[in-house]
Every structure is written in C-alpha cells, then in structure tokens.
C-alpha cells in the first residue's frame, strides 16, 4: 500500500529503477544457442552523451522537471489513501465496527473500510479535507526526486555488464550487490533530506483526530518544531524508515536475483524452435526478460509487506508526544524510543495495523480508541 509520505514513493522509485533496467532489451548480436551471453548495456554516462537522448545535457533539466511533475500528480492522487491509512495507524476509529461474517460463516466485527472512512472525512471537513497535509508531502517528494537526480550526476553509476548466464553467478551477484549498494546510498541520502518535511506532513494530517490547528503551514511548522524539540525533532522516526528502506532494497533485489538466476531459463525463446533466429537474435531473451520484470514486481510487493512494521513505527514516532492528541494516550503511549514503540505494538499484535484498508477485522488485542 502507499506507505506514509515519501516512504512508499521512495521505495517504489528505488525498486522501479532496477526493474526498468531489467526490461531493457539486450543489444543485437550473434549468441550461441545454448550459452547466450548478453552484451554490456550502455551506461547512464554513455546515454547522457548521446544526441537527443533523454539524459542529454540540453534535455536533462526538462526531464527532471517532468519526473517531479509526474511524481506530484501521483502523490496528489494517492494522498487520500495515505491520509486514511495514517489515521488508522494512529488508532483513530471514529465509527463503530459492524457485524459481518467471514469466509467460514463465522460472525466477526469489521471496522470501516477506506471508502467509508473517506466519506466520513468528507462529511467533517469537506472534499478538500481529504488533502490535509498535501503541501509538505509534495515538497518532500520533490526534494527526494531532485536529490536522487543530483546524486546521479555527482556520482554516476559505473558501467556494469548485464550477466544472466548461470556459469557467471559470482559476477552476476557482484553486479547486484554493486547496484543495490548504489541505490541504498541514494535512498538513504534522499530520505534524510526529505524527512523533516515528512514529519510536518504527518503532523498536519493527524490534527484531524483532535481538531487542532497547531501545524498550519510549512514555515510556521518548522519554527514550532525547532522551538519545542530542537533540531532532532525534525528527524524523529527516521531510523525505522531508513532500516525499512535498506531491508526492502536488499531483500527485493537479492530475492529477485536468485529466483531469476536459478529458476529462469535464458534458453527459452519466443520462436517455435526455441532458439531464436539470425534476423532477431534478441528474441531469444524476450521471454526471460519479461519473467524477470514480473519477478522484480512480485518480490517488491512481498518484501514491502514484510517491512511494513518499520513504516508503521516510523510514522507513529513522527507524531508521538508532539502536543497533538493523536500522539498521546489513549491513542498512543509516550514512547521512549522506536524500539519501545516496536515492542509495544508487537505485544498488542498491532505491528501490521493499517496494512489493510478494505477488510479490517477487530483483533482480540486491538487498542483502537472507539468513539
């Protein structure tokens, strides 16, 4: 699901970069029918020098602005989803659960789904209320995108040969480790720079719980946080977010690599003979590349579910004990650290609270505050 703030967008952007490279068709060349060896893919630096390319010097600012604009559009469209998700994460349940039945026919209590919750927000604040906290989130995502683009210019990725033959597993693993390390560096730096705006966005949204107006603008919010909490107040919840990003990147890339290396057969072809043809030798790899792209996508979903507790803990710490009702009892204890928060949620069986927005059963250890 859309993780709170820049979390989901950043993780998706980090995994999409490798996925996009996996879908690039290899250059045309004569390959041995049984042991094909794809040629080296053009590096980012080589493409930047190409005339008229997307990464050329003249078009680079335009391309970066396009990515920022597209990211802003996606962020705005997905904001109501993230807004409802955050309110559920902090335990705000303004509507009582309803009685229903599960697949086994047993009666269970279900909490309101995303659509019911969104309708309630519209009733209270109007349609514009669904976009509370959007401005700092747009700024956070834009800053993250610009940071990643600038880092690619300062530290361009090295040219790495795409190896897919099982006889070259060591070389292939080195390539994945190098690419993942590079992505991790960019993700961590962009996360740290954009996190203060993420904190402001979270606090603006959870004001819905207590109907406060403490955080009303970006500049005024910066002043309040610095005055009350100091410089560290801008980075509360950063560590679990960073850990979640690192685990996501390494887990997704390594799992996809081993599955593709050991389970995907490069000799599979689209042609009836299964060996490609002289006019289109690259067709021999089309099915394998398609399978690899789906593998990366599926692994991204699976790993994101496993790393969700890091996202939840990071978001709760961002609003905990900040003077807002959503960060104080009964919605949440005052946590001493993110580890304290993790242990508390684990004991309550709430480490995946808010991960589902459609079918939300009331668990036995639920600590929701029902109004």
mmCIF file of C-alpha atoms in Angstrom:
data_model
loop_
_atom_site.group_PDB
_atom_site.id
_atom_site.type_symbol
_atom_site.label_atom_id
_atom_site.label_comp_id
_atom_site.label_asym_id
_atom_site.label_seq_id
_atom_site.Cartn_x
_atom_site.Cartn_y
_atom_site.Cartn_z
ATOM 1 C CA UNK A 1 0.000 0.000 0.000
ATOM 2 C CA UNK A 2 1.038 3.581 -0.136
ATOM 3 C CA UNK A 3 3.332 3.928 2.680
ATOM 4 C CA UNK A 4 3.192 7.071 4.605
ATOM 5 C CA UNK A 5 4.812 10.033 2.996
ATOM 6 C CA UNK A 6 7.883 9.617 0.942
ATOM 7 C CA UNK A 7 8.266 6.091 2.232
ATOM 8 C CA UNK A 8 6.144 4.274 -0.290
ATOM 9 C CA UNK A 9 7.106 6.559 -3.162
ATOM 10 C CA UNK A 10 10.802 6.312 -2.423
ATOM 11 C CA UNK A 11 10.798 2.574 -2.095
ATOM 12 C CA UNK A 12 8.795 2.176 -5.259
ATOM 13 C CA UNK A 13 11.188 4.516 -7.087
ATOM 14 C CA UNK A 14 14.227 2.593 -5.851
ATOM 15 C CA UNK A 15 12.815 -0.778 -6.954
ATOM 16 C CA UNK A 16 11.460 0.628 -10.228
ATOM 17 C CA UNK A 17 14.930 1.724 -11.269
ATOM 18 C CA UNK A 18 16.254 -1.845 -11.241
ATOM 19 C CA UNK A 19 13.016 -3.144 -12.767
ATOM 20 C CA UNK A 20 13.287 -0.735 -15.667
ATOM 21 C CA UNK A 21 16.849 -1.837 -16.371
ATOM 22 C CA UNK A 22 15.744 -5.487 -16.295
ATOM 23 C CA UNK A 23 13.196 -4.812 -19.041
ATOM 24 C CA UNK A 24 15.695 -3.136 -21.394
ATOM 25 C CA UNK A 25 16.246 -5.459 -24.396
ATOM 26 C CA UNK A 26 19.875 -6.542 -24.936
ATOM 27 C CA UNK A 27 21.648 -5.169 -27.995
ATOM 28 C CA UNK A 28 21.533 -7.205 -31.171
ATOM 29 C CA UNK A 29 24.391 -9.674 -31.510
ATOM 30 C CA UNK A 30 25.102 -13.262 -32.520
ATOM 31 C CA UNK A 31 24.721 -15.519 -29.487
ATOM 32 C CA UNK A 32 25.442 -19.173 -29.040
ATOM 33 C CA UNK A 33 22.072 -21.000 -28.980
ATOM 34 C CA UNK A 34 22.861 -22.879 -25.775
ATOM 35 C CA UNK A 35 25.023 -20.428 -23.845
ATOM 36 C CA UNK A 36 23.975 -16.870 -24.731
ATOM 37 C CA UNK A 37 25.929 -14.007 -23.214
ATOM 38 C CA UNK A 38 24.204 -10.621 -23.386
ATOM 39 C CA UNK A 39 26.439 -7.719 -24.275
ATOM 40 C CA UNK A 40 27.064 -4.891 -21.854
ATOM 41 C CA UNK A 41 24.242 -2.428 -21.511
ATOM 42 C CA UNK A 42 25.014 1.241 -22.223
ATOM 43 C CA UNK A 43 25.779 3.097 -19.039
ATOM 44 C CA UNK A 44 23.964 6.196 -17.874
ATOM 45 C CA UNK A 45 27.017 8.286 -18.698
ATOM 46 C CA UNK A 46 27.123 6.980 -22.258
ATOM 47 C CA UNK A 47 23.434 7.706 -22.756
ATOM 48 C CA UNK A 48 23.871 11.210 -21.390
ATOM 49 C CA UNK A 49 26.297 11.943 -24.179
ATOM 50 C CA UNK A 50 24.015 10.672 -26.916
ATOM 51 C CA UNK A 51 22.483 13.300 -29.114
ATOM 52 C CA UNK A 52 18.823 13.858 -28.436
ATOM 53 C CA UNK A 53 18.642 11.254 -25.642
ATOM 54 C CA UNK A 54 16.528 11.720 -22.546
ATOM 55 C CA UNK A 55 19.613 12.165 -20.471
ATOM 56 C CA UNK A 56 21.412 14.601 -22.806
ATOM 57 C CA UNK A 57 22.764 17.781 -21.361
ATOM 58 C CA UNK A 58 20.186 20.022 -23.039
ATOM 59 C CA UNK A 59 17.201 17.908 -22.002
ATOM 60 C CA UNK A 60 18.341 16.892 -18.505
ATOM 61 C CA UNK A 61 16.595 19.781 -16.646
ATOM 62 C CA UNK A 62 13.415 19.235 -18.662
ATOM 63 C CA UNK A 63 13.453 15.512 -17.938
ATOM 64 C CA UNK A 64 13.997 16.106 -14.222
ATOM 65 C CA UNK A 65 11.147 18.633 -14.135
ATOM 66 C CA UNK A 66 8.936 16.087 -15.892
ATOM 67 C CA UNK A 67 9.695 13.456 -13.266
ATOM 68 C CA UNK A 68 8.934 15.953 -10.491
ATOM 69 C CA UNK A 69 5.628 16.893 -12.131
ATOM 70 C CA UNK A 70 4.596 13.270 -12.659
ATOM 71 C CA UNK A 71 5.567 12.447 -9.077
ATOM 72 C CA UNK A 72 3.493 15.373 -7.803
ATOM 73 C CA UNK A 73 0.473 14.146 -9.753
ATOM 74 C CA UNK A 74 0.742 10.624 -8.393
ATOM 75 C CA UNK A 75 1.292 11.959 -4.868
ATOM 76 C CA UNK A 76 -1.794 14.176 -5.049
ATOM 77 C CA UNK A 77 -3.995 11.370 -6.401
ATOM 78 C CA UNK A 78 -2.837 8.892 -3.763
ATOM 79 C CA UNK A 79 -2.941 11.342 -0.851
ATOM 80 C CA UNK A 80 -6.470 10.484 0.377
ATOM 81 C CA UNK A 81 -5.400 6.840 0.583
ATOM 82 C CA UNK A 82 -2.321 7.702 2.640
ATOM 83 C CA UNK A 83 -4.333 10.123 4.801
ATOM 84 C CA UNK A 84 -6.860 7.467 5.801
ATOM 85 C CA UNK A 85 -4.047 4.960 6.296
ATOM 86 C CA UNK A 86 -2.243 7.277 8.725
ATOM 87 C CA UNK A 87 -5.386 7.917 10.789
ATOM 88 C CA UNK A 88 -5.859 4.155 11.067
ATOM 89 C CA UNK A 89 -2.207 3.724 12.008
ATOM 90 C CA UNK A 90 -2.519 6.101 14.964
ATOM 91 C CA UNK A 91 -5.648 4.244 16.093
ATOM 92 C CA UNK A 92 -8.338 6.801 15.278
ATOM 93 C CA UNK A 93 -11.609 4.932 14.737
ATOM 94 C CA UNK A 94 -14.471 7.467 14.862
ATOM 95 C CA UNK A 95 -17.042 4.937 13.596
ATOM 96 C CA UNK A 96 -18.048 1.767 15.435
ATOM 97 C CA UNK A 97 -17.376 -1.640 13.889
ATOM 98 C CA UNK A 98 -20.128 -3.525 12.105
ATOM 99 C CA UNK A 99 -21.092 -7.173 12.432
ATOM 100 C CA UNK A 100 -20.292 -9.385 9.470
ATOM 101 C CA UNK A 101 -19.323 -12.916 8.517
ATOM 102 C CA UNK A 102 -16.023 -14.309 7.308
ATOM 103 C CA UNK A 103 -15.419 -16.950 4.630
ATOM 104 C CA UNK A 104 -16.134 -19.698 7.167
ATOM 105 C CA UNK A 105 -19.513 -18.196 8.027
ATOM 106 C CA UNK A 106 -18.462 -17.057 11.486
ATOM 107 C CA UNK A 107 -19.629 -13.713 12.802
ATOM 108 C CA UNK A 108 -16.855 -11.153 13.166
ATOM 109 C CA UNK A 109 -16.596 -7.399 13.725
ATOM 110 C CA UNK A 110 -15.339 -5.336 10.813
ATOM 111 C CA UNK A 111 -14.016 -1.786 11.072
ATOM 112 C CA UNK A 112 -14.943 0.727 8.346
ATOM 113 C CA UNK A 113 -13.111 0.341 5.053
ATOM 114 C CA UNK A 114 -11.174 3.069 3.271
ATOM 115 C CA UNK A 115 -14.233 4.260 1.340
ATOM 116 C CA UNK A 116 -16.411 4.532 4.439
ATOM 117 C CA UNK A 117 -13.629 6.327 6.298
ATOM 118 C CA UNK A 118 -13.079 8.739 3.390
ATOM 119 C CA UNK A 119 -16.796 9.568 3.296
ATOM 120 C CA UNK A 120 -16.650 10.382 6.997
ATOM 121 C CA UNK A 121 -13.732 12.783 6.437
ATOM 122 C CA UNK A 122 -15.692 14.495 3.649
ATOM 123 C CA UNK A 123 -18.674 14.890 5.990
ATOM 124 C CA UNK A 124 -16.475 16.562 8.613
ATOM 125 C CA UNK A 125 -14.050 18.648 6.529
ATOM 126 C CA UNK A 126 -15.495 18.564 3.017
ATOM 127 C CA UNK A 127 -13.743 17.145 -0.041
ATOM 128 C CA UNK A 128 -10.771 19.451 0.460
ATOM 129 C CA UNK A 129 -10.271 17.777 3.824
ATOM 130 C CA UNK A 130 -9.013 14.653 2.064
ATOM 131 C CA UNK A 131 -5.910 16.618 1.081
ATOM 132 C CA UNK A 132 -4.864 17.826 4.510
ATOM 133 C CA UNK A 133 -1.051 17.806 4.748
ATOM 134 C CA UNK A 134 -0.548 17.512 0.985
ATOM 135 C CA UNK A 135 1.703 20.573 0.550
ATOM 136 C CA UNK A 136 4.624 19.402 2.731
ATOM 137 C CA UNK A 137 4.294 15.925 1.249
ATOM 138 C CA UNK A 138 4.593 17.320 -2.287
ATOM 139 C CA UNK A 139 7.661 19.274 -1.218
ATOM 140 C CA UNK A 140 9.147 16.183 0.440
ATOM 141 C CA UNK A 141 8.715 14.020 -2.658
ATOM 142 C CA UNK A 142 10.025 16.742 -4.963
ATOM 143 C CA UNK A 143 13.093 17.226 -2.771
ATOM 144 C CA UNK A 144 13.690 13.472 -2.787
ATOM 145 C CA UNK A 145 13.450 13.309 -6.586
ATOM 146 C CA UNK A 146 15.778 16.263 -7.106
ATOM 147 C CA UNK A 147 18.263 14.838 -4.592
ATOM 148 C CA UNK A 148 18.399 11.487 -6.372
ATOM 149 C CA UNK A 149 18.867 13.192 -9.733
ATOM 150 C CA UNK A 150 21.654 15.389 -8.400
ATOM 151 C CA UNK A 151 23.425 12.427 -6.821
ATOM 152 C CA UNK A 152 23.343 10.550 -10.126
ATOM 153 C CA UNK A 153 25.136 13.480 -11.744
ATOM 154 C CA UNK A 154 27.735 13.785 -8.985
ATOM 155 C CA UNK A 155 28.189 10.025 -8.508
ATOM 156 C CA UNK A 156 27.236 8.459 -11.852
ATOM 157 C CA UNK A 157 26.702 4.682 -11.735
ATOM 158 C CA UNK A 158 29.537 2.597 -13.130
ATOM 159 C CA UNK A 159 29.084 0.682 -16.324
ATOM 160 C CA UNK A 160 28.203 -2.883 -15.361
ATOM 161 C CA UNK A 161 27.770 -5.781 -17.749
ATOM 162 C CA UNK A 162 24.399 -7.486 -17.527
ATOM 163 C CA UNK A 163 25.196 -11.127 -16.785
ATOM 164 C CA UNK A 164 22.425 -13.731 -16.933
ATOM 165 C CA UNK A 165 24.302 -16.975 -17.623
ATOM 166 C CA UNK A 166 24.364 -19.436 -14.709
ATOM 167 C CA UNK A 167 28.060 -20.058 -15.337
ATOM 168 C CA UNK A 168 28.727 -16.468 -14.219
ATOM 169 C CA UNK A 169 26.876 -16.461 -10.915
ATOM 170 C CA UNK A 170 29.693 -14.808 -8.969
ATOM 171 C CA UNK A 171 29.948 -11.979 -11.478
ATOM 172 C CA UNK A 172 26.186 -11.621 -11.558
ATOM 173 C CA UNK A 173 25.949 -11.465 -7.755
ATOM 174 C CA UNK A 174 28.688 -8.831 -7.618
ATOM 175 C CA UNK A 175 26.704 -6.759 -10.100
ATOM 176 C CA UNK A 176 23.525 -6.970 -7.976
ATOM 177 C CA UNK A 177 25.418 -6.078 -4.797
ATOM 178 C CA UNK A 178 27.039 -3.087 -6.502
ATOM 179 C CA UNK A 179 23.763 -1.812 -7.933
ATOM 180 C CA UNK A 180 21.916 -2.290 -4.636
ATOM 181 C CA UNK A 181 24.656 -0.501 -2.702
ATOM 182 C CA UNK A 182 24.395 2.425 -5.102
ATOM 183 C CA UNK A 183 20.596 2.539 -4.758
ATOM 184 C CA UNK A 184 20.865 2.304 -0.974
ATOM 185 C CA UNK A 185 23.201 5.296 -0.861
ATOM 186 C CA UNK A 186 20.819 7.426 -2.937
ATOM 187 C CA UNK A 187 17.769 6.289 -0.989
ATOM 188 C CA UNK A 188 19.295 6.969 2.432
ATOM 189 C CA UNK A 189 20.540 10.453 1.489
ATOM 190 C CA UNK A 190 17.237 11.464 -0.114
ATOM 191 C CA UNK A 191 15.313 10.060 2.858
ATOM 192 C CA UNK A 192 17.360 12.037 5.389
ATOM 193 C CA UNK A 193 16.995 15.314 3.480
ATOM 194 C CA UNK A 194 13.247 14.922 2.914
ATOM 195 C CA UNK A 195 12.347 13.515 6.347
ATOM 196 C CA UNK A 196 11.732 16.887 8.085
ATOM 197 C CA UNK A 197 9.004 17.668 5.543
ATOM 198 C CA UNK A 198 7.638 14.160 6.003
ATOM 199 C CA UNK A 199 7.325 14.783 9.757
ATOM 200 C CA UNK A 200 5.473 18.038 9.134
ATOM 201 C CA UNK A 201 3.103 16.316 6.696
ATOM 202 C CA UNK A 202 2.320 13.551 9.194
ATOM 203 C CA UNK A 203 1.565 16.012 11.976
ATOM 204 C CA UNK A 204 -0.639 18.154 9.751
ATOM 205 C CA UNK A 205 -2.732 15.105 8.890
ATOM 206 C CA UNK A 206 -3.167 13.683 12.406
ATOM 207 C CA UNK A 207 -4.539 17.037 13.604
ATOM 208 C CA UNK A 208 -7.840 15.693 12.302
ATOM 209 C CA UNK A 209 -8.053 13.491 15.405
ATOM 210 C CA UNK A 210 -8.120 16.290 17.977
ATOM 211 C CA UNK A 211 -9.272 19.052 15.596
ATOM 212 C CA UNK A 212 -6.086 21.011 16.361
ATOM 213 C CA UNK A 213 -4.504 23.706 14.198
ATOM 214 C CA UNK A 214 -1.002 23.711 15.633
ATOM 215 C CA UNK A 215 0.706 22.880 12.337
ATOM 216 C CA UNK A 216 -0.887 25.063 9.685
ATOM 217 C CA UNK A 217 1.971 25.791 7.278
ATOM 218 C CA UNK A 218 5.431 24.589 6.384
ATOM 219 C CA UNK A 219 7.377 27.628 7.640
ATOM 220 C CA UNK A 220 5.373 28.018 10.843
ATOM 221 C CA UNK A 221 5.649 24.269 11.491
ATOM 222 C CA UNK A 222 9.423 24.414 11.090
ATOM 223 C CA UNK A 223 9.559 27.189 13.688
ATOM 224 C CA UNK A 224 7.340 25.304 16.154
ATOM 225 C CA UNK A 225 9.286 22.036 15.882
ATOM 226 C CA UNK A 226 12.654 23.748 16.250
ATOM 227 C CA UNK A 227 11.471 25.770 19.252
ATOM 228 C CA UNK A 228 9.853 22.845 21.096
ATOM 229 C CA UNK A 229 12.024 19.883 20.132
ATOM 230 C CA UNK A 230 15.200 21.314 18.670
ATOM 231 C CA UNK A 231 16.960 20.018 15.571
ATOM 232 C CA UNK A 232 16.331 16.370 16.491
ATOM 233 C CA UNK A 233 12.590 16.990 16.299
ATOM 234 C CA UNK A 234 12.835 17.039 12.505
ATOM 235 C CA UNK A 235 14.277 13.522 12.442
ATOM 236 C CA UNK A 236 12.013 11.570 14.814
ATOM 237 C CA UNK A 237 11.109 8.257 13.222
ATOM 238 C CA UNK A 238 13.981 8.451 10.734
ATOM 239 C CA UNK A 239 15.848 5.321 11.895
ATOM 240 C CA UNK A 240 12.989 2.818 11.360
ATOM 241 C CA UNK A 241 12.286 4.368 7.963
ATOM 242 C CA UNK A 242 15.936 4.009 6.953
ATOM 243 C CA UNK A 243 16.063 0.425 8.202
ATOM 244 C CA UNK A 244 12.892 -0.378 6.302
ATOM 245 C CA UNK A 245 14.315 1.107 3.101
ATOM 246 C CA UNK A 246 17.578 -0.828 3.434
ATOM 247 C CA UNK A 247 15.856 -4.144 4.185
ATOM 248 C CA UNK A 248 13.441 -3.555 1.303
ATOM 249 C CA UNK A 249 16.166 -2.822 -1.249
ATOM 250 C CA UNK A 250 18.435 -5.711 -0.320
ATOM 251 C CA UNK A 251 15.604 -8.189 0.198
ATOM 252 C CA UNK A 252 13.847 -7.321 -3.052
ATOM 253 C CA UNK A 253 16.974 -7.233 -5.237
ATOM 254 C CA UNK A 254 18.654 -10.333 -3.824
ATOM 255 C CA UNK A 255 15.498 -12.463 -3.853
ATOM 256 C CA UNK A 256 14.697 -11.418 -7.417
ATOM 257 C CA UNK A 257 18.300 -12.105 -8.453
ATOM 258 C CA UNK A 258 18.421 -15.640 -7.058
ATOM 259 C CA UNK A 259 14.993 -16.515 -8.467
ATOM 260 C CA UNK A 260 15.925 -15.185 -11.907
ATOM 261 C CA UNK A 261 19.337 -16.836 -11.852
ATOM 262 C CA UNK A 262 18.246 -20.306 -10.762
ATOM 263 C CA UNK A 263 14.649 -20.582 -11.988
ATOM 264 C CA UNK A 264 14.524 -18.500 -15.199
ATOM 265 C CA UNK A 265 15.984 -20.269 -18.239
ATOM 266 C CA UNK A 266 17.664 -17.948 -20.731
ATOM 267 C CA UNK A 267 17.397 -20.550 -23.487
ATOM 268 C CA UNK A 268 13.609 -20.147 -23.670
ATOM 269 C CA UNK A 269 12.597 -18.448 -26.897
ATOM 270 C CA UNK A 270 9.508 -16.983 -28.479
ATOM 271 C CA UNK A 271 10.102 -18.902 -31.711
ATOM 272 C CA UNK A 272 8.712 -22.415 -32.255
ATOM 273 C CA UNK A 273 12.215 -23.868 -32.429
ATOM 274 C CA UNK A 274 13.142 -22.282 -29.137
ATOM 275 C CA UNK A 275 16.460 -20.913 -30.442
ATOM 276 C CA UNK A 276 15.603 -17.518 -31.886
ATOM 277 C CA UNK A 277 16.728 -16.600 -35.414
ATOM 278 C CA UNK A 278 19.523 -14.817 -37.186
ATOM 279 C CA UNK A 279 17.387 -11.797 -38.078
ATOM 280 C CA UNK A 280 16.302 -11.257 -34.494
ATOM 281 C CA UNK A 281 18.766 -12.905 -32.123
ATOM 282 C CA UNK A 282 17.493 -10.777 -29.244
ATOM 283 C CA UNK A 283 14.123 -12.573 -29.373
ATOM 284 C CA UNK A 284 15.764 -15.444 -27.532
ATOM 285 C CA UNK A 285 15.778 -13.320 -24.377
ATOM 286 C CA UNK A 286 12.351 -11.688 -24.626
ATOM 287 C CA UNK A 287 10.514 -14.253 -22.515
ATOM 288 C CA UNK A 288 13.274 -14.405 -19.903
ATOM 289 C CA UNK A 289 13.326 -10.596 -19.631
ATOM 290 C CA UNK A 290 9.542 -10.484 -19.265
ATOM 291 C CA UNK A 291 9.650 -13.089 -16.497
ATOM 292 C CA UNK A 292 12.424 -11.160 -14.751
ATOM 293 C CA UNK A 293 10.392 -7.955 -14.798
ATOM 294 C CA UNK A 294 7.433 -9.708 -13.166
ATOM 295 C CA UNK A 295 9.732 -11.320 -10.612
ATOM 296 C CA UNK A 296 11.004 -7.926 -9.517
ATOM 297 C CA UNK A 297 7.439 -6.619 -9.255
ATOM 298 C CA UNK A 298 6.195 -9.575 -7.197
ATOM 299 C CA UNK A 299 9.230 -9.505 -4.921
ATOM 300 C CA UNK A 300 8.670 -5.795 -4.334
ATOM 301 C CA UNK A 301 5.121 -6.443 -3.118
ATOM 302 C CA UNK A 302 6.151 -9.356 -0.909
ATOM 303 C CA UNK A 303 9.099 -7.577 0.712
ATOM 304 C CA UNK A 304 7.109 -4.378 1.227
ATOM 305 C CA UNK A 305 4.597 -6.379 3.286
ATOM 306 C CA UNK A 306 7.390 -7.769 5.446
ATOM 307 C CA UNK A 307 8.925 -4.330 6.011
ATOM 308 C CA UNK A 308 5.601 -2.649 6.816
ATOM 309 C CA UNK A 309 6.245 -2.638 10.610
ATOM 310 C CA UNK A 310 9.230 -0.313 10.025
ATOM 311 C CA UNK A 311 6.937 2.085 8.181
ATOM 312 C CA UNK A 312 4.293 1.935 10.904
ATOM 313 C CA UNK A 313 6.772 2.520 13.737
ATOM 314 C CA UNK A 314 8.425 5.398 11.865
ATOM 315 C CA UNK A 315 5.101 7.143 11.290
ATOM 316 C CA UNK A 316 3.959 6.682 14.877
ATOM 317 C CA UNK A 317 7.224 8.097 16.203
ATOM 318 C CA UNK A 318 6.856 11.127 13.919
ATOM 319 C CA UNK A 319 3.649 12.153 15.717
ATOM 320 C CA UNK A 320 4.304 10.750 19.190
ATOM 321 C CA UNK A 321 4.370 13.206 22.103
ATOM 322 C CA UNK A 322 4.348 16.269 19.851
ATOM 323 C CA UNK A 323 1.477 18.019 21.610
ATOM 324 C CA UNK A 324 -1.253 16.520 19.422
ATOM 325 C CA UNK A 325 -3.987 14.248 20.726
ATOM 326 C CA UNK A 326 -3.109 11.529 18.193
ATOM 327 C CA UNK A 327 0.330 11.143 19.773
ATOM 328 C CA UNK A 328 -0.859 10.929 23.369
ATOM 329 C CA UNK A 329 -2.929 8.435 25.394
ATOM 330 C CA UNK A 330 -5.391 6.836 24.787
ATOM 331 C CA UNK A 331 -4.322 6.674 21.144
ATOM 332 C CA UNK A 332 -0.700 6.015 21.938
ATOM 333 C CA UNK A 333 1.603 5.800 24.960
ATOM 334 C CA UNK A 334 4.552 8.178 25.101
ATOM 335 C CA UNK A 335 7.355 6.081 23.653
ATOM 336 C CA UNK A 336 10.939 6.440 24.820
ATOM 337 C CA UNK A 337 12.372 5.191 21.531
ATOM 338 C CA UNK A 338 11.323 3.495 18.318
ATOM 339 C CA UNK A 339 12.331 0.148 19.827
ATOM 340 C CA UNK A 340 9.914 0.788 22.709
ATOM 341 C CA UNK A 341 7.213 1.529 20.144
ATOM 342 C CA UNK A 342 8.004 -1.667 18.226
ATOM 343 C CA UNK A 343 7.841 -3.826 21.365
ATOM 344 C CA UNK A 344 4.564 -2.251 22.442
ATOM 345 C CA UNK A 345 2.910 -2.877 19.062
ATOM 346 C CA UNK A 346 4.302 -6.408 18.990
ATOM 347 C CA UNK A 347 2.788 -7.248 22.395
ATOM 348 C CA UNK A 348 -0.542 -5.781 21.273
ATOM 349 C CA UNK A 349 -0.429 -7.709 17.983
ATOM 350 C CA UNK A 350 -0.618 -4.429 16.059
ATOM 351 C CA UNK A 351 2.611 -4.408 14.009
ATOM 352 C CA UNK A 352 0.559 -4.533 10.808
ATOM 353 C CA UNK A 353 -2.117 -2.059 11.853
ATOM 354 C CA UNK A 354 -3.277 -0.110 8.833
ATOM 355 C CA UNK A 355 -1.734 -2.507 6.289
ATOM 356 C CA UNK A 356 -5.221 -3.417 5.049
ATOM 357 C CA UNK A 357 -7.745 -0.741 4.119
ATOM 358 C CA UNK A 358 -10.606 -2.883 2.808
ATOM 359 C CA UNK A 359 -11.294 -5.851 5.106
ATOM 360 C CA UNK A 360 -10.372 -4.737 8.613
ATOM 361 C CA UNK A 361 -11.286 -7.171 11.349
ATOM 362 C CA UNK A 362 -11.261 -6.158 15.007
ATOM 363 C CA UNK A 363 -8.460 -8.196 16.550
ATOM 364 C CA UNK A 364 -8.535 -9.503 20.111
ATOM 365 C CA UNK A 365 -5.552 -7.321 21.037
ATOM 366 C CA UNK A 366 -6.882 -4.219 19.389
ATOM 367 C CA UNK A 367 -6.007 -0.961 21.090
ATOM 368 C CA UNK A 368 -8.219 1.214 18.903
ATOM 369 C CA UNK A 369 -9.937 4.155 20.521
ATOM 370 C CA UNK A 370 -13.600 3.880 19.632
ATOM 371 C CA UNK A 371 -15.677 6.970 19.872
#
